[in-house]
mmCIF file of C-alpha atoms in Angstrom:
data_model
loop_
_atom_site.group_PDB
_atom_site.id
_atom_site.type_symbol
_atom_site.label_atom_id
_atom_site.label_comp_id
_atom_site.label_asym_id
_atom_site.label_seq_id
_atom_site.Cartn_x
_atom_site.Cartn_y
_atom_site.Cartn_z
ATOM 1 C CA MET A 579 43.982 -7.287 -64.799
ATOM 2 C CA ILE A 580 40.438 -7.439 -63.556
ATOM 3 C CA ASN A 581 39.324 -5.573 -60.453
ATOM 4 C CA HIS A 582 39.115 -8.326 -57.840
ATOM 5 C CA GLU A 583 37.197 -6.243 -55.312
ATOM 6 C CA LYS A 584 34.428 -5.617 -57.822
ATOM 7 C CA LEU A 585 34.494 -9.241 -58.935
ATOM 8 C CA GLU A 586 34.044 -10.320 -55.331
ATOM 9 C CA LEU A 587 30.893 -8.189 -55.066
ATOM 10 C CA VAL A 588 29.369 -9.866 -58.105
ATOM 11 C CA ALA A 589 30.484 -13.366 -57.111
ATOM 12 C CA ASN A 590 28.983 -12.985 -53.637
ATOM 13 C CA ALA A 591 25.688 -11.727 -55.046
ATOM 14 C CA TYR A 592 25.679 -14.567 -57.585
ATOM 15 C CA CYS A 593 26.282 -17.058 -54.789
ATOM 16 C CA ASP A 594 23.462 -15.580 -52.673
ATOM 17 C CA HIS A 595 20.980 -15.793 -55.571
ATOM 18 C CA PHE A 596 22.358 -19.003 -57.053
ATOM 19 C CA ASP A 597 19.326 -21.230 -56.602
ATOM 20 C CA SER A 598 16.747 -18.729 -57.856
ATOM 21 C CA TRP A 599 18.999 -17.719 -60.768
ATOM 22 C CA TRP A 600 19.466 -21.277 -61.975
ATOM 23 C CA GLU A 601 15.739 -21.943 -61.942
ATOM 24 C CA HIS A 602 15.733 -19.979 -65.214
ATOM 25 C CA GLU A 603 19.153 -20.940 -66.581
ATOM 26 C CA GLU A 604 19.065 -24.717 -66.710
ATOM 27 C CA HIS A 605 18.824 -24.644 -70.525
ATOM 28 C CA LYS A 606 22.618 -24.172 -70.450
ATOM 29 C CA LEU A 607 23.096 -27.487 -68.700
ATOM 30 C CA ARG A 608 20.590 -29.268 -70.909
ATOM 31 C CA ALA A 609 22.373 -27.975 -74.016
ATOM 32 C CA LEU A 610 25.766 -29.056 -72.701
ATOM 33 C CA LYS A 611 24.617 -32.536 -71.716
ATOM 34 C CA GLN A 612 22.845 -33.109 -75.041
ATOM 35 C CA PHE A 613 25.935 -32.108 -76.984
ATOM 36 C CA LYS A 614 28.282 -34.242 -74.886
ATOM 37 C CA GLU A 615 26.048 -37.281 -75.300
ATOM 38 C CA HIS A 616 25.439 -37.038 -79.051
ATOM 39 C CA TRP A 617 28.263 -35.128 -80.775
ATOM 40 C CA ASP A 618 30.266 -37.511 -82.976
ATOM 41 C CA LEU A 619 32.127 -36.284 -86.061
ATOM 42 C CA GLY A 620 32.823 -39.879 -87.023
ATOM 43 C CA CYS A 621 29.156 -40.730 -87.502
ATOM 44 C CA GLU A 622 27.722 -41.565 -90.912
ATOM 45 C CA ASP A 623 24.823 -39.085 -90.807
ATOM 46 C CA PHE A 624 26.332 -35.730 -89.883
ATOM 47 C CA VAL A 625 23.109 -33.770 -90.400
ATOM 48 C CA ALA A 626 21.075 -35.936 -88.035
ATOM 49 C CA MET A 627 23.906 -35.926 -85.488
ATOM 50 C CA TYR A 628 24.296 -32.145 -85.654
ATOM 51 C CA GLN A 629 20.571 -31.533 -85.229
ATOM 52 C CA LEU A 630 20.332 -33.969 -82.308
ATOM 53 C CA SER A 631 23.427 -32.751 -80.466
ATOM 54 C CA THR A 632 22.427 -29.074 -80.747
ATOM 55 C CA GLN A 633 18.732 -29.700 -80.093
ATOM 56 C CA TYR A 634 18.656 -27.659 -76.876
ATOM 57 C CA ALA A 635 21.295 -25.083 -77.759
ATOM 58 C CA ASP A 636 19.115 -22.422 -79.371
ATOM 59 C CA GLN A 637 19.710 -19.745 -76.734
ATOM 60 C CA LEU A 638 23.490 -20.196 -76.830
ATOM 61 C CA LEU A 639 24.145 -21.201 -80.410
ATOM 62 C CA ILE A 640 21.513 -20.061 -82.867
ATOM 63 C CA ALA A 641 21.990 -16.552 -84.216
ATOM 64 C CA ASP A 642 20.218 -14.428 -86.808
ATOM 65 C CA LYS A 643 20.174 -14.817 -90.590
ATOM 66 C CA GLY A 644 20.241 -18.613 -90.402
ATOM 67 C CA PHE A 645 23.709 -18.893 -88.859
ATOM 68 C CA PRO A 646 24.678 -21.333 -87.659
ATOM 69 C CA GLY A 647 21.857 -23.891 -87.369
ATOM 70 C CA GLY A 648 20.006 -23.764 -90.654
ATOM 71 C CA MET A 649 23.082 -22.850 -92.653
ATOM 72 C CA ILE A 650 25.236 -25.621 -91.202
ATOM 73 C CA VAL A 651 22.577 -28.215 -91.980
ATOM 74 C CA CYS A 652 22.210 -26.957 -95.555
ATOM 75 C CA PHE A 653 25.970 -26.823 -96.054
ATOM 76 C CA ALA A 654 26.311 -30.381 -94.786
ATOM 77 C CA LYS A 655 23.631 -31.608 -97.167
ATOM 78 C CA MET A 656 25.407 -30.015 -100.121
ATOM 79 C CA ALA A 657 29.067 -30.301 -99.027
ATOM 80 C CA GLU A 658 29.252 -32.714 -96.117
ATOM 81 C CA HIS A 659 32.995 -33.377 -96.241
ATOM 82 C CA THR A 660 33.923 -29.688 -96.228
ATOM 83 C CA THR A 661 31.443 -28.902 -93.460
ATOM 84 C CA LYS A 662 32.672 -31.747 -91.265
ATOM 85 C CA GLN A 663 36.276 -30.799 -91.935
ATOM 86 C CA ALA A 664 35.582 -27.280 -90.688
ATOM 87 C CA PHE A 665 34.507 -28.753 -87.342
ATOM 88 C CA PHE A 666 37.417 -31.189 -87.251
ATOM 89 C CA GLU A 667 39.800 -28.253 -87.614
ATOM 90 C CA LEU A 668 37.980 -26.023 -85.123
ATOM 91 C CA LEU A 669 38.040 -28.713 -82.446
ATOM 92 C CA ASP A 670 41.582 -29.972 -83.094
ATOM 93 C CA GLU A 671 43.346 -29.192 -79.837
ATOM 94 C CA SER A 672 46.765 -29.947 -81.323
ATOM 95 C CA LYS A 673 46.630 -26.687 -83.278
ATOM 96 C CA ASP A 674 46.707 -23.007 -82.329
ATOM 97 C CA LEU A 675 43.296 -21.809 -81.184
ATOM 98 C CA ALA A 676 43.269 -18.467 -82.995
ATOM 99 C CA SER A 677 44.183 -20.084 -86.304
ATOM 100 C CA ARG A 678 41.491 -22.741 -85.823
ATOM 101 C CA ILE A 679 38.828 -20.105 -85.260
ATOM 102 C CA ASP A 680 39.904 -18.143 -88.330
ATOM 103 C CA ALA A 681 40.057 -21.305 -90.450
ATOM 104 C CA PHE A 682 36.538 -22.274 -89.401
ATOM 105 C CA THR A 683 35.232 -18.804 -90.234
ATOM 106 C CA ASN A 684 36.956 -18.822 -93.616
ATOM 107 C CA THR A 685 35.565 -22.238 -94.529
ATOM 108 C CA ILE A 686 32.036 -21.235 -93.572
ATOM 109 C CA ARG A 687 32.449 -18.035 -95.585
ATOM 110 C CA ILE A 688 33.496 -20.040 -98.642
ATOM 111 C CA LEU A 689 30.470 -22.300 -98.277
ATOM 112 C CA LEU A 690 28.261 -19.273 -97.783
ATOM 113 C CA ASN A 691 29.514 -17.677 -100.984
ATOM 114 C CA GLN A 692 28.999 -20.953 -102.802
ATOM 115 C CA PHE A 693 25.461 -21.699 -101.656
ATOM 116 C CA ALA A 694 23.899 -18.397 -100.602
ATOM 117 C CA VAL A 695 22.716 -17.527 -104.113
ATOM 118 C CA ASP A 696 19.445 -19.277 -103.390
ATOM 119 C CA ASN A 697 19.365 -17.980 -99.817
ATOM 120 C CA PRO A 698 20.065 -14.222 -100.018
ATOM 121 C CA ASN A 699 19.101 -13.637 -96.380
ATOM 122 C CA TRP A 700 21.926 -15.812 -95.073
ATOM 123 C CA ALA A 701 24.741 -13.985 -93.326
ATOM 124 C CA LEU A 702 27.800 -14.982 -91.364
ATOM 125 C CA ASN A 703 28.584 -11.903 -89.342
ATOM 126 C CA ILE A 704 25.657 -11.912 -86.921
ATOM 127 C CA LYS A 705 26.876 -13.310 -83.598
ATOM 128 C CA GLN A 706 29.236 -15.718 -85.314
ATOM 129 C CA SER A 707 31.735 -15.417 -82.470
ATOM 130 C CA GLN A 708 29.121 -16.485 -79.931
ATOM 131 C CA SER A 709 28.288 -19.522 -82.022
ATOM 132 C CA ILE A 710 31.943 -20.492 -82.449
ATOM 133 C CA SER A 711 32.601 -20.081 -78.734
ATOM 134 C CA SER A 712 29.577 -22.266 -78.006
ATOM 135 C CA TYR A 713 30.916 -25.081 -80.195
ATOM 136 C CA LEU A 714 34.249 -24.847 -78.395
ATOM 137 C CA TYR A 715 32.634 -24.816 -74.959
ATOM 138 C CA PHE A 716 30.312 -27.728 -75.682
ATOM 139 C CA ALA A 717 33.218 -29.809 -76.968
ATOM 140 C CA TYR A 718 35.657 -28.791 -74.218
ATOM 141 C CA PRO A 719 33.668 -27.391 -71.256
ATOM 142 C CA GLU A 720 36.696 -27.370 -68.975
ATOM 143 C CA ARG A 721 38.782 -25.245 -71.383
ATOM 144 C CA TYR A 722 36.543 -22.689 -73.086
ATOM 145 C CA TYR A 723 33.664 -20.302 -72.457
ATOM 146 C CA VAL A 724 30.600 -18.944 -74.242
ATOM 147 C CA TYR A 725 31.085 -15.380 -75.465
ATOM 148 C CA GLN A 726 27.909 -13.280 -75.434
ATOM 149 C CA LYS A 727 28.856 -9.797 -76.548
ATOM 150 C CA GLU A 728 26.285 -7.653 -74.759
ATOM 151 C CA LEU A 729 26.670 -9.481 -71.463
ATOM 152 C CA VAL A 730 30.462 -9.650 -71.484
ATOM 153 C CA ALA A 731 30.705 -5.977 -72.438
ATOM 154 C CA LYS A 732 28.902 -4.855 -69.290
ATOM 155 C CA PHE A 733 30.783 -7.258 -67.058
ATOM 156 C CA ALA A 734 34.240 -6.426 -68.414
ATOM 157 C CA SER A 735 33.544 -2.703 -68.168
ATOM 158 C CA PHE A 736 32.477 -3.073 -64.539
ATOM 159 C CA LEU A 737 35.665 -4.998 -63.785
ATOM 160 C CA ASP A 738 37.805 -2.249 -65.365
ATOM 161 C CA CYS A 739 38.999 -4.617 -68.072
ATOM 162 C CA PRO A 740 38.391 -3.197 -71.563
ATOM 163 C CA LEU A 741 38.057 -5.808 -74.303
ATOM 164 C CA LYS A 742 37.690 -5.707 -78.063
ATOM 165 C CA LEU A 743 34.076 -6.796 -78.436
ATOM 166 C CA ALA A 744 32.151 -7.275 -81.656
ATOM 167 C CA ASP A 745 29.712 -9.701 -83.253
ATOM 168 C CA SER A 746 32.417 -10.977 -85.582
ATOM 169 C CA LEU A 747 35.885 -11.379 -84.055
ATOM 170 C CA LYS A 748 39.221 -12.611 -85.298
ATOM 171 C CA GLY A 749 40.541 -15.699 -83.603
ATOM 172 C CA SER A 750 43.072 -13.676 -81.623
ATOM 173 C CA ASP A 751 40.323 -11.407 -80.291
ATOM 174 C CA LEU A 752 38.258 -14.337 -79.095
ATOM 175 C CA VAL A 753 41.343 -15.812 -77.454
ATOM 176 C CA SER A 754 41.726 -12.554 -75.503
ATOM 177 C CA ILE A 755 38.148 -12.865 -74.282
ATOM 178 C CA PHE A 756 38.828 -16.423 -73.145
ATOM 179 C CA GLU A 757 41.866 -15.115 -71.262
ATOM 180 C CA PHE A 758 39.593 -12.603 -69.525
ATOM 181 C CA PHE A 759 37.350 -15.458 -68.414
ATOM 182 C CA ASP A 760 40.431 -17.372 -67.295
ATOM 183 C CA GLN A 761 41.022 -14.598 -64.760
ATOM 184 C CA VAL A 762 37.433 -14.858 -63.538
ATOM 185 C CA LYS A 763 37.846 -18.635 -63.312
ATOM 186 C CA ASP A 764 41.016 -18.271 -61.252
ATOM 187 C CA TYR A 765 39.059 -16.205 -58.729
ATOM 188 C CA ILE A 766 36.164 -18.676 -58.535
ATOM 189 C CA GLN A 767 38.566 -21.482 -57.660
ATOM 190 C CA ASN A 768 39.069 -19.766 -54.308
ATOM 191 C CA HIS A 769 35.364 -19.019 -53.726
ATOM 192 C CA HIS A 770 34.610 -22.381 -52.188
ATOM 193 C CA GLU A 771 30.922 -21.833 -51.452
ATOM 194 C CA LEU A 772 30.209 -20.827 -55.046
ATOM 195 C CA LEU A 773 32.364 -23.607 -56.430
ATOM 196 C CA ASN A 774 30.575 -26.192 -54.310
ATOM 197 C CA LYS A 775 27.175 -24.935 -55.443
ATOM 198 C CA GLY A 776 28.215 -25.064 -59.078
ATOM 199 C CA GLN A 777 29.610 -28.561 -58.802
ATOM 200 C CA ALA A 778 26.509 -29.817 -56.985
ATOM 201 C CA LEU A 779 24.384 -28.362 -59.795
ATOM 202 C CA PHE A 780 26.449 -30.190 -62.424
ATOM 203 C CA ASP A 781 26.287 -33.422 -60.435
ATOM 204 C CA SER A 782 22.512 -33.170 -60.190
ATOM 205 C CA HIS A 783 22.343 -33.096 -64.006
ATOM 206 C CA GLY A 784 24.713 -36.002 -64.440
ATOM 207 C CA LEU A 785 27.555 -33.828 -65.685
ATOM 208 C CA LYS A 786 30.721 -35.383 -64.298
ATOM 209 C CA ILE A 787 32.963 -32.491 -65.277
ATOM 210 C CA SER A 788 34.163 -29.308 -63.629
ATOM 211 C CA ALA A 789 31.629 -26.476 -63.385
ATOM 212 C CA LEU A 790 34.323 -23.788 -63.191
ATOM 213 C CA ASN A 791 34.237 -22.571 -66.773
ATOM 214 C CA LEU A 792 30.481 -22.335 -66.921
ATOM 215 C CA MET A 793 30.409 -20.481 -63.621
ATOM 216 C CA ALA A 794 32.980 -18.022 -64.971
ATOM 217 C CA TRP A 795 31.023 -16.960 -68.043
ATOM 218 C CA ASP A 796 27.688 -17.260 -66.263
ATOM 219 C CA LEU A 797 28.847 -14.532 -63.892
ATOM 220 C CA SER A 798 28.761 -12.153 -66.843
ATOM 221 C CA CYS A 799 25.167 -13.196 -67.550
ATOM 222 C CA PHE A 800 24.192 -12.690 -63.934
ATOM 223 C CA TYR A 801 25.834 -9.279 -63.719
ATOM 224 C CA ALA A 802 24.331 -7.949 -66.946
ATOM 225 C CA ARG A 803 20.831 -9.213 -66.263
ATOM 226 C CA SER A 804 20.407 -8.696 -62.547
ATOM 227 C CA TYR A 805 23.209 -7.255 -60.469
ATOM 228 C CA ASP A 806 23.721 -4.353 -62.887
ATOM 229 C CA GLN A 807 20.076 -3.379 -62.425
ATOM 230 C CA GLN A 808 20.061 -3.360 -58.629
#
């Protein structure tokens, strides 16, 4: 269980600084909107679709050593069916989430082993969990969250809620992190001023979906980058 008294302190500070904070965070909304408008696994040109839909997602999606952006594009050029199938499985809500995450990781690892001979600097284990969580959030922004290790670590520690945090996580570990954010989300639902500000922000960007999940993981960003330093 998270410490609700401490969470209230952060949520109130976040609410007080909401407008000034989001002056520098709107890339998150741009990335989400671009993905929602252009992601289509049924399209004929997967590479062009992937590049267009993730055009503004660099700060949330792109990690070191070419993963995922450059690697995904190269994989798709050389093994389009397998690459697309990895995303079909990851985003298939009829299946268990942890198994989907692990299956996606395993498929990417197979492709990496197959094609990395000519790209020795490629690696999978640098922030792969953040990238996977970003795909899940972009596809289902009312169900999932973006996991950013360094930011979540500080926030979870402050809230007296230890989590298994690493760059590369098993599916079950990432599910546990989503469950942590579910608790934060449950609190925000009763913080009406913050909820109203978040929804107005989404509306102003033409995002006709709930802002709750983004507000939940954005609290960890706010805490780690500003409230923690006060």
